[in-house]
mmCIF file of C-alpha atoms in Angstrom:
data_model
loop_
_atom_site.group_PDB
_atom_site.id
_atom_site.type_symbol
_atom_site.label_atom_id
_atom_site.label_comp_id
_atom_site.label_asym_id
_atom_site.label_seq_id
_atom_site.Cartn_x
_atom_site.Cartn_y
_atom_site.Cartn_z
ATOM 1 C CA MET X 257 44.041 2.898 37.143
ATOM 2 C CA ARG X 258 41.659 5.421 36.282
ATOM 3 C CA ALA X 259 44.427 7.217 34.279
ATOM 4 C CA ALA X 260 45.218 3.741 32.999
ATOM 5 C CA VAL X 261 41.712 3.510 31.095
ATOM 6 C CA TRP X 262 41.810 6.505 29.991
ATOM 7 C CA LEU X 263 45.257 6.587 28.456
ATOM 8 C CA MET X 264 43.667 3.036 26.867
ATOM 9 C CA LEU X 265 40.492 4.765 25.733
ATOM 10 C CA LEU X 266 41.668 8.246 24.982
ATOM 11 C CA GLY X 267 44.374 7.624 21.909
ATOM 12 C CA ALA X 268 47.690 6.767 23.897
ATOM 13 C CA LEU X 269 48.127 4.266 21.213
ATOM 14 C CA PRO X 270 50.992 3.121 19.040
ATOM 15 C CA GLY X 271 51.673 5.154 16.448
ATOM 16 C CA THR X 272 50.758 8.840 18.258
ATOM 17 C CA ALA X 273 54.191 9.650 18.758
ATOM 18 C CA GLN X 274 53.616 13.412 17.684
ATOM 19 C CA VAL X 275 51.542 14.242 20.649
ATOM 20 C CA LEU X 276 53.128 14.498 24.073
ATOM 21 C CA THR X 277 52.627 11.865 26.820
ATOM 22 C CA ARG X 278 53.023 11.966 30.622
ATOM 23 C CA ALA X 279 56.194 9.974 30.429
ATOM 24 C CA SER X 280 57.989 12.144 27.811
ATOM 25 C CA ILE X 281 56.851 15.527 29.681
ATOM 26 C CA GLU X 282 57.863 14.361 33.277
ATOM 27 C CA LYS X 283 61.298 12.941 31.382
ATOM 28 C CA ALA X 284 61.603 16.132 30.085
ATOM 29 C CA LEU X 285 61.221 18.064 33.259
ATOM 30 C CA LYS X 286 63.508 16.113 35.124
ATOM 31 C CA GLY X 287 66.051 16.238 32.525
ATOM 32 C CA GLY X 288 66.332 20.283 32.946
ATOM 33 C CA ARG X 289 63.880 21.348 30.116
ATOM 34 C CA ASP X 290 62.194 24.714 30.356
ATOM 35 C CA ALA X 291 58.607 24.540 31.344
ATOM 36 C CA GLY X 292 57.775 27.370 29.350
ATOM 37 C CA GLN X 293 59.477 25.665 26.270
ATOM 38 C CA LEU X 294 57.178 22.383 27.157
ATOM 39 C CA ALA X 295 54.022 24.644 26.979
ATOM 40 C CA GLU X 296 54.769 25.991 23.382
ATOM 41 C CA GLU X 297 55.128 22.387 22.441
ATOM 42 C CA ALA X 298 52.220 21.130 24.038
ATOM 43 C CA ALA X 299 50.389 23.541 22.274
ATOM 44 C CA LYS X 300 51.958 22.847 18.894
ATOM 45 C CA ARG X 301 52.007 18.927 19.026
ATOM 46 C CA GLY X 302 49.039 18.508 21.286
ATOM 47 C CA VAL X 303 49.136 16.181 24.381
ATOM 48 C CA GLY X 304 47.725 12.465 24.290
ATOM 49 C CA PHE X 305 46.425 12.433 27.468
ATOM 50 C CA VAL X 306 43.692 13.669 29.783
ATOM 51 C CA MET X 307 44.985 15.504 33.133
ATOM 52 C CA GLN X 308 44.024 13.766 36.123
ATOM 53 C CA ALA X 309 44.770 14.451 39.686
ATOM 54 C CA ASP X 310 47.358 12.039 39.993
ATOM 55 C CA ASP X 311 48.781 13.369 37.045
ATOM 56 C CA GLU X 312 48.665 16.618 37.900
ATOM 57 C CA ALA X 313 50.280 15.990 41.088
ATOM 58 C CA ALA X 314 53.396 13.719 39.669
ATOM 59 C CA LEU X 315 54.261 16.616 36.668
ATOM 60 C CA THR X 316 54.015 19.219 39.815
ATOM 61 C CA ALA X 317 56.408 17.585 41.566
ATOM 62 C CA ALA X 318 58.720 16.685 38.367
ATOM 63 C CA GLY X 319 58.700 20.780 37.859
ATOM 64 C CA ALA X 320 56.038 21.700 35.908
ATOM 65 C CA THR X 321 54.592 25.477 36.170
ATOM 66 C CA PRO X 322 51.039 26.457 36.624
ATOM 67 C CA GLY X 323 51.245 27.900 32.928
ATOM 68 C CA LEU X 324 52.608 24.130 31.539
ATOM 69 C CA LEU X 325 49.719 22.144 33.424
ATOM 70 C CA ALA X 326 47.617 24.559 31.804
ATOM 71 C CA ALA X 327 49.016 24.082 28.509
ATOM 72 C CA LEU X 328 48.760 20.388 28.892
ATOM 73 C CA LYS X 329 45.120 20.250 30.012
ATOM 74 C CA GLY X 330 43.961 22.139 27.158
ATOM 75 C CA GLY X 331 46.176 20.750 24.423
ATOM 76 C CA TYR X 332 44.387 17.154 24.597
ATOM 77 C CA ARG X 333 43.686 15.903 21.047
ATOM 78 C CA PRO X 334 42.340 12.437 21.350
ATOM 79 C CA GLU X 335 43.243 10.220 18.785
ATOM 80 C CA GLY X 336 42.141 6.657 17.533
ATOM 81 C CA PRO X 337 39.056 4.429 16.358
ATOM 82 C CA PRO X 338 35.565 5.722 17.211
ATOM 83 C CA LEU X 339 34.477 4.682 20.368
ATOM 84 C CA THR X 340 32.435 1.241 20.837
ATOM 85 C CA GLN X 341 29.602 1.127 23.130
ATOM 86 C CA SER X 342 31.429 -0.653 25.983
ATOM 87 C CA ASP X 343 34.305 1.801 25.900
ATOM 88 C CA LEU X 344 31.531 4.752 26.387
ATOM 89 C CA LEU X 345 29.636 2.788 29.028
ATOM 90 C CA MET X 346 33.282 2.283 30.833
ATOM 91 C CA VAL X 347 34.451 5.923 30.421
ATOM 92 C CA LEU X 348 30.918 7.305 31.805
ATOM 93 C CA ARG X 349 31.174 5.210 34.661
ATOM 94 C CA LEU X 350 34.627 7.101 35.856
ATOM 95 C CA ARG X 351 32.550 10.139 36.077
ATOM 96 C CA PRO X 352 35.078 12.254 33.866
ATOM 97 C CA PRO X 353 34.143 16.224 33.614
ATOM 98 C CA LYS X 354 31.654 16.708 31.063
ATOM 99 C CA GLU X 355 33.560 18.696 28.942
ATOM 100 C CA ARG X 356 36.524 16.215 28.191
ATOM 101 C CA LEU X 357 33.803 13.308 27.237
ATOM 102 C CA SER X 358 32.053 15.881 25.112
ATOM 103 C CA ARG X 359 35.359 16.323 23.436
ATOM 104 C CA LEU X 360 36.018 12.755 23.117
ATOM 105 C CA ILE X 361 32.968 11.878 21.347
ATOM 106 C CA GLU X 362 33.005 14.723 18.800
ATOM 107 C CA SER X 363 37.188 14.020 18.467
ATOM 108 C CA ARG X 364 36.501 10.315 18.183
ATOM 109 C CA GLY X 365 33.022 9.596 17.151
ATOM 110 C CA VAL X 366 31.328 6.681 18.134
ATOM 111 C CA GLU X 367 30.689 3.332 15.780
ATOM 112 C CA PHE X 368 27.404 2.320 17.025
ATOM 113 C CA ALA X 369 23.695 3.403 16.279
ATOM 114 C CA MET X 370 21.643 5.074 18.952
ATOM 115 C CA SER X 371 18.517 3.362 20.426
ATOM 116 C CA LYS X 372 16.172 3.638 23.207
ATOM 117 C CA GLU X 373 18.005 0.434 25.027
ATOM 118 C CA ILE X 374 21.344 1.910 24.503
ATOM 119 C CA GLY X 375 20.296 5.716 25.401
ATOM 120 C CA ALA X 376 18.742 4.013 28.889
ATOM 121 C CA GLU X 377 22.378 2.054 29.304
ATOM 122 C CA ILE X 378 23.900 5.662 28.999
ATOM 123 C CA LEU X 379 21.694 7.260 31.169
ATOM 124 C CA ALA X 380 22.238 4.919 34.006
ATOM 125 C CA ALA X 381 25.773 5.101 33.650
ATOM 126 C CA GLY X 382 25.994 8.575 34.100
ATOM 127 C CA GLY X 383 25.051 10.125 30.816
ATOM 128 C CA ASP X 384 22.727 12.846 30.247
ATOM 129 C CA SER X 385 20.193 13.632 27.648
ATOM 130 C CA SER X 386 22.800 16.152 25.955
ATOM 131 C CA ILE X 387 25.433 13.208 25.999
ATOM 132 C CA VAL X 388 22.877 11.063 24.353
ATOM 133 C CA GLY X 389 22.120 14.044 21.634
ATOM 134 C CA LEU X 390 26.139 14.015 21.082
ATOM 135 C CA ILE X 391 26.749 10.424 20.531
ATOM 136 C CA ALA X 392 23.695 10.379 18.101
ATOM 137 C CA LEU X 393 24.894 13.098 15.964
ATOM 138 C CA ASN X 394 28.540 12.025 15.992
ATOM 139 C CA ARG X 395 28.049 8.043 14.910
ATOM 140 C CA LYS X 396 30.944 6.934 12.201
ATOM 141 C CA GLU X 397 29.207 5.302 9.594
ATOM 142 C CA PRO X 398 31.176 1.982 9.002
ATOM 143 C CA PRO X 399 33.253 1.925 6.168
ATOM 144 C CA ALA X 400 31.852 0.507 2.870
ATOM 145 C CA PRO X 401 33.090 -3.210 2.500
ATOM 146 C CA PRO X 402 35.723 -3.155 -0.298
ATOM 147 C CA GLU X 403 34.568 -3.902 -3.676
ATOM 148 C CA PRO X 404 35.033 -7.635 -4.507
ATOM 149 C CA GLU X 405 37.728 -7.665 -6.605
ATOM 150 C CA ILE X 406 36.970 -9.225 -10.474
ATOM 151 C CA VAL X 407 39.285 -11.895 -11.456
ATOM 152 C CA VAL X 408 39.318 -12.356 -15.298
ATOM 153 C CA PRO X 409 40.041 -15.730 -16.186
ATOM 154 C CA PRO X 410 42.491 -16.230 -18.986
ATOM 155 C CA LEU X 411 41.513 -17.408 -22.617
ATOM 156 C CA PRO X 412 41.981 -21.042 -22.963
ATOM 157 C CA GLY X 413 44.563 -22.179 -25.487
ATOM 158 C CA ASP X 414 47.412 -20.712 -27.262
ATOM 159 C CA ALA X 415 47.552 -16.986 -28.111
ATOM 160 C CA ILE X 416 47.139 -16.152 -32.175
ATOM 161 C CA SER X 417 49.046 -13.098 -33.411
ATOM 162 C CA PHE X 418 47.170 -10.653 -35.739
ATOM 163 C CA GLN X 419 47.862 -7.601 -37.637
ATOM 164 C CA ARG X 420 46.179 -4.466 -36.891
ATOM 165 C CA ILE X 421 44.266 -2.879 -39.880
ATOM 166 C CA SER X 422 44.641 0.929 -40.088
ATOM 167 C CA PRO X 423 43.277 2.852 -39.186
ATOM 168 C CA TYR X 424 43.095 0.891 -35.884
ATOM 169 C CA ASP X 425 40.325 2.383 -33.740
ATOM 170 C CA ALA X 426 38.353 1.133 -30.795
ATOM 171 C CA ALA X 427 36.166 3.968 -30.718
ATOM 172 C CA THR X 428 34.012 3.086 -34.054
ATOM 173 C CA PRO X 429 30.793 1.575 -33.667
ATOM 174 C CA ALA X 430 31.520 -1.887 -35.756
ATOM 175 C CA GLY X 431 34.564 -3.920 -36.459
ATOM 176 C CA VAL X 432 35.991 -6.988 -38.069
ATOM 177 C CA CYS X 433 38.636 -9.664 -38.186
ATOM 178 C CA ASP X 434 39.964 -11.781 -40.564
ATOM 179 C CA LEU X 435 41.307 -15.331 -39.206
ATOM 180 C CA ARG X 436 43.153 -17.327 -42.081
ATOM 181 C CA ILE X 437 44.220 -20.253 -40.268
ATOM 182 C CA ARG X 438 45.067 -24.057 -41.198
ATOM 183 C CA VAL X 439 42.477 -26.546 -38.810
ATOM 184 C CA ASP X 440 43.343 -29.686 -38.433
ATOM 185 C CA HIS X 441 40.063 -31.549 -37.251
ATOM 186 C CA GLU X 442 38.864 -29.713 -34.130
ATOM 187 C CA VAL X 443 39.867 -26.495 -32.706
ATOM 188 C CA GLU X 444 38.096 -23.744 -30.648
ATOM 189 C CA PHE X 445 38.880 -20.174 -31.298
ATOM 190 C CA TYR X 446 38.418 -17.301 -28.418
ATOM 191 C CA LEU X 447 38.430 -13.651 -28.971
ATOM 192 C CA ARG X 448 38.347 -10.939 -26.325
ATOM 193 C CA GLY X 449 39.663 -7.587 -26.547
ATOM 194 C CA GLU X 450 42.824 -7.558 -28.284
ATOM 195 C CA GLU X 451 43.374 -11.178 -27.795
ATOM 196 C CA ILE X 452 42.755 -14.541 -30.156
ATOM 197 C CA THR X 453 43.569 -18.115 -28.525
ATOM 198 C CA ALA X 454 43.245 -21.547 -29.839
ATOM 199 C CA ASP X 455 42.396 -24.518 -27.905
ATOM 200 C CA VAL X 456 42.973 -27.635 -29.399
ATOM 201 C CA ARG X 457 40.277 -30.177 -28.875
ATOM 202 C CA ARG X 458 41.718 -32.585 -31.291
ATOM 203 C CA GLY X 459 44.329 -32.936 -34.005
ATOM 204 C CA ALA X 460 47.551 -30.925 -34.888
ATOM 205 C CA PRO X 461 48.030 -27.411 -33.374
ATOM 206 C CA PRO X 462 46.453 -24.654 -35.931
ATOM 207 C CA VAL X 463 49.059 -22.589 -37.934
ATOM 208 C CA ALA X 464 47.997 -18.945 -38.461
ATOM 209 C CA VAL X 465 48.866 -17.786 -41.967
ATOM 210 C CA ASP X 466 46.914 -14.176 -42.080
ATOM 211 C CA CYS X 467 45.249 -12.667 -38.976
ATOM 212 C CA ASN X 468 44.046 -9.189 -39.047
ATOM 213 C CA CYS X 469 41.479 -7.041 -37.259
ATOM 214 C CA SER X 470 40.259 -3.481 -37.184
ATOM 215 C CA GLN X 471 39.642 -3.269 -33.500
ATOM 216 C CA PRO X 472 39.470 -5.055 -30.015
ATOM 217 C CA LEU X 473 36.522 -7.016 -29.694
ATOM 218 C CA PRO X 474 34.859 -4.474 -27.134
ATOM 219 C CA ALA X 475 33.914 -5.549 -23.765
ATOM 220 C CA ALA X 476 30.460 -4.450 -24.560
ATOM 221 C CA ALA X 477 27.219 -6.101 -26.104
ATOM 222 C CA VAL X 478 27.509 -6.523 -29.852
ATOM 223 C CA ILE X 479 25.830 -7.714 -32.746
ATOM 224 C CA MET X 480 28.113 -10.157 -33.999
ATOM 225 C CA ASP X 481 28.122 -12.527 -37.125
ATOM 226 C CA VAL X 482 30.844 -15.566 -38.216
ATOM 227 C CA LYS X 483 31.144 -16.157 -41.935
ATOM 228 C CA LYS X 484 33.250 -19.292 -43.181
ATOM 229 C CA MET X 485 34.797 -17.642 -46.014
ATOM 230 C CA ARG X 486 37.044 -20.464 -46.965
ATOM 231 C CA GLY X 487 37.188 -24.270 -45.350
ATOM 232 C CA ARG X 488 35.505 -27.189 -45.609
ATOM 233 C CA GLY X 489 34.372 -28.021 -42.656
ATOM 234 C CA GLN X 490 31.708 -26.734 -39.932
ATOM 235 C CA VAL X 491 32.183 -23.505 -38.325
ATOM 236 C CA THR X 492 30.032 -22.412 -35.265
ATOM 237 C CA LEU X 493 29.795 -19.286 -33.062
ATOM 238 C CA ILE X 494 28.707 -21.031 -29.618
ATOM 239 C CA GLU X 495 29.505 -18.109 -27.335
ATOM 240 C CA LYS X 496 29.077 -14.513 -27.781
ATOM 241 C CA PRO X 497 30.196 -11.656 -26.006
ATOM 242 C CA SER X 498 28.518 -10.727 -22.805
ATOM 243 C CA ALA X 499 29.183 -9.584 -19.015
ATOM 244 C CA ASP X 500 28.435 -13.017 -18.136
ATOM 245 C CA ASN X 501 31.601 -14.391 -20.307
ATOM 246 C CA PHE X 502 33.700 -11.102 -19.283
ATOM 247 C CA PHE X 503 33.168 -10.318 -22.979
ATOM 248 C CA ARG X 504 34.639 -13.059 -24.920
ATOM 249 C CA ALA X 505 33.844 -14.958 -28.409
ATOM 250 C CA ARG X 506 34.181 -18.432 -28.717
ATOM 251 C CA ILE X 507 34.213 -20.296 -32.421
ATOM 252 C CA HIS X 508 33.951 -23.916 -32.824
ATOM 253 C CA VAL X 509 35.679 -25.140 -36.435
ATOM 254 C CA LEU X 510 35.002 -29.039 -36.694
ATOM 255 C CA ASP X 511 36.630 -30.844 -40.019
ATOM 256 C CA GLY X 512 36.687 -34.661 -40.171
ATOM 257 C CA SER X 513 38.183 -35.177 -43.671
ATOM 258 C CA GLY X 514 41.400 -35.766 -42.308
ATOM 259 C CA GLY X 515 44.620 -33.577 -42.469
ATOM 260 C CA ALA X 516 44.438 -29.984 -42.140
ATOM 261 C CA ASP X 517 42.786 -26.920 -44.837
ATOM 262 C CA LEU X 518 43.131 -23.597 -44.934
ATOM 263 C CA TYR X 519 39.985 -21.758 -43.155
ATOM 264 C CA HIS X 520 39.235 -18.184 -43.800
ATOM 265 C CA LEU X 521 36.676 -16.658 -40.640
ATOM 266 C CA ARG X 522 35.142 -13.379 -41.069
ATOM 267 C CA LEU X 523 34.315 -12.099 -37.556
ATOM 268 C CA SER X 524 32.378 -9.386 -37.592
ATOM 269 C CA TRP X 525 30.477 -7.071 -34.835
ATOM 270 C CA THR X 526 28.154 -3.640 -34.452
ATOM 271 C CA ARG X 527 27.337 -2.039 -31.119
#
């Protein structure tokens, strides 16, 4: 039972096949493997268990030499997550060799912060002041929570293609987009980066005649202006780019005169 608890807590976990286990060593000895070769392998690969009296007796019966036993005792490589408080208290109550316990704490660390109350529990379970200090030094900080994934919602409406004016340069401090579009009744236009869309509120879908831009709309705070160069209805910039709207612009066009009219909208911005 004692050895089983150690195996569970000290790293004989799935995924640690690279280190030697008691079962693999015992099987190899019974299969005729040379003890000297196994000692070399233990030094190279490490051992995934702490040698207890019953382990030593079983391996000796299988043919382990003093040299192999020494290699197994010195080759322990604990693996696994940081120790919890309950794990450590359980191990302490088993009265393990202090050297082994110290190596375990240094190798695995602990996931809890030391306090007066926890220190008193450790002392009561069989630890001493040096173990308490070692625990305090080897606390593993919990990993930072992952940054929440930012999902940028798609722009409403259908995409509108545009031409890039040469030189098309995102680094310049100012930009402009000229949109020549036939609008019937009511449409909202959206711009973000290199996207332009039209969301029809009433009437027929708009028809793009000639649209061109000198740069993508920056993902930054800008001073923005919209001018109606042509068109009979009302044009309003109702949403300016900001971090709150994922740096999109929104322009509302209302034309209640009946039928489609050609609009020329000039959007300009500076950073």
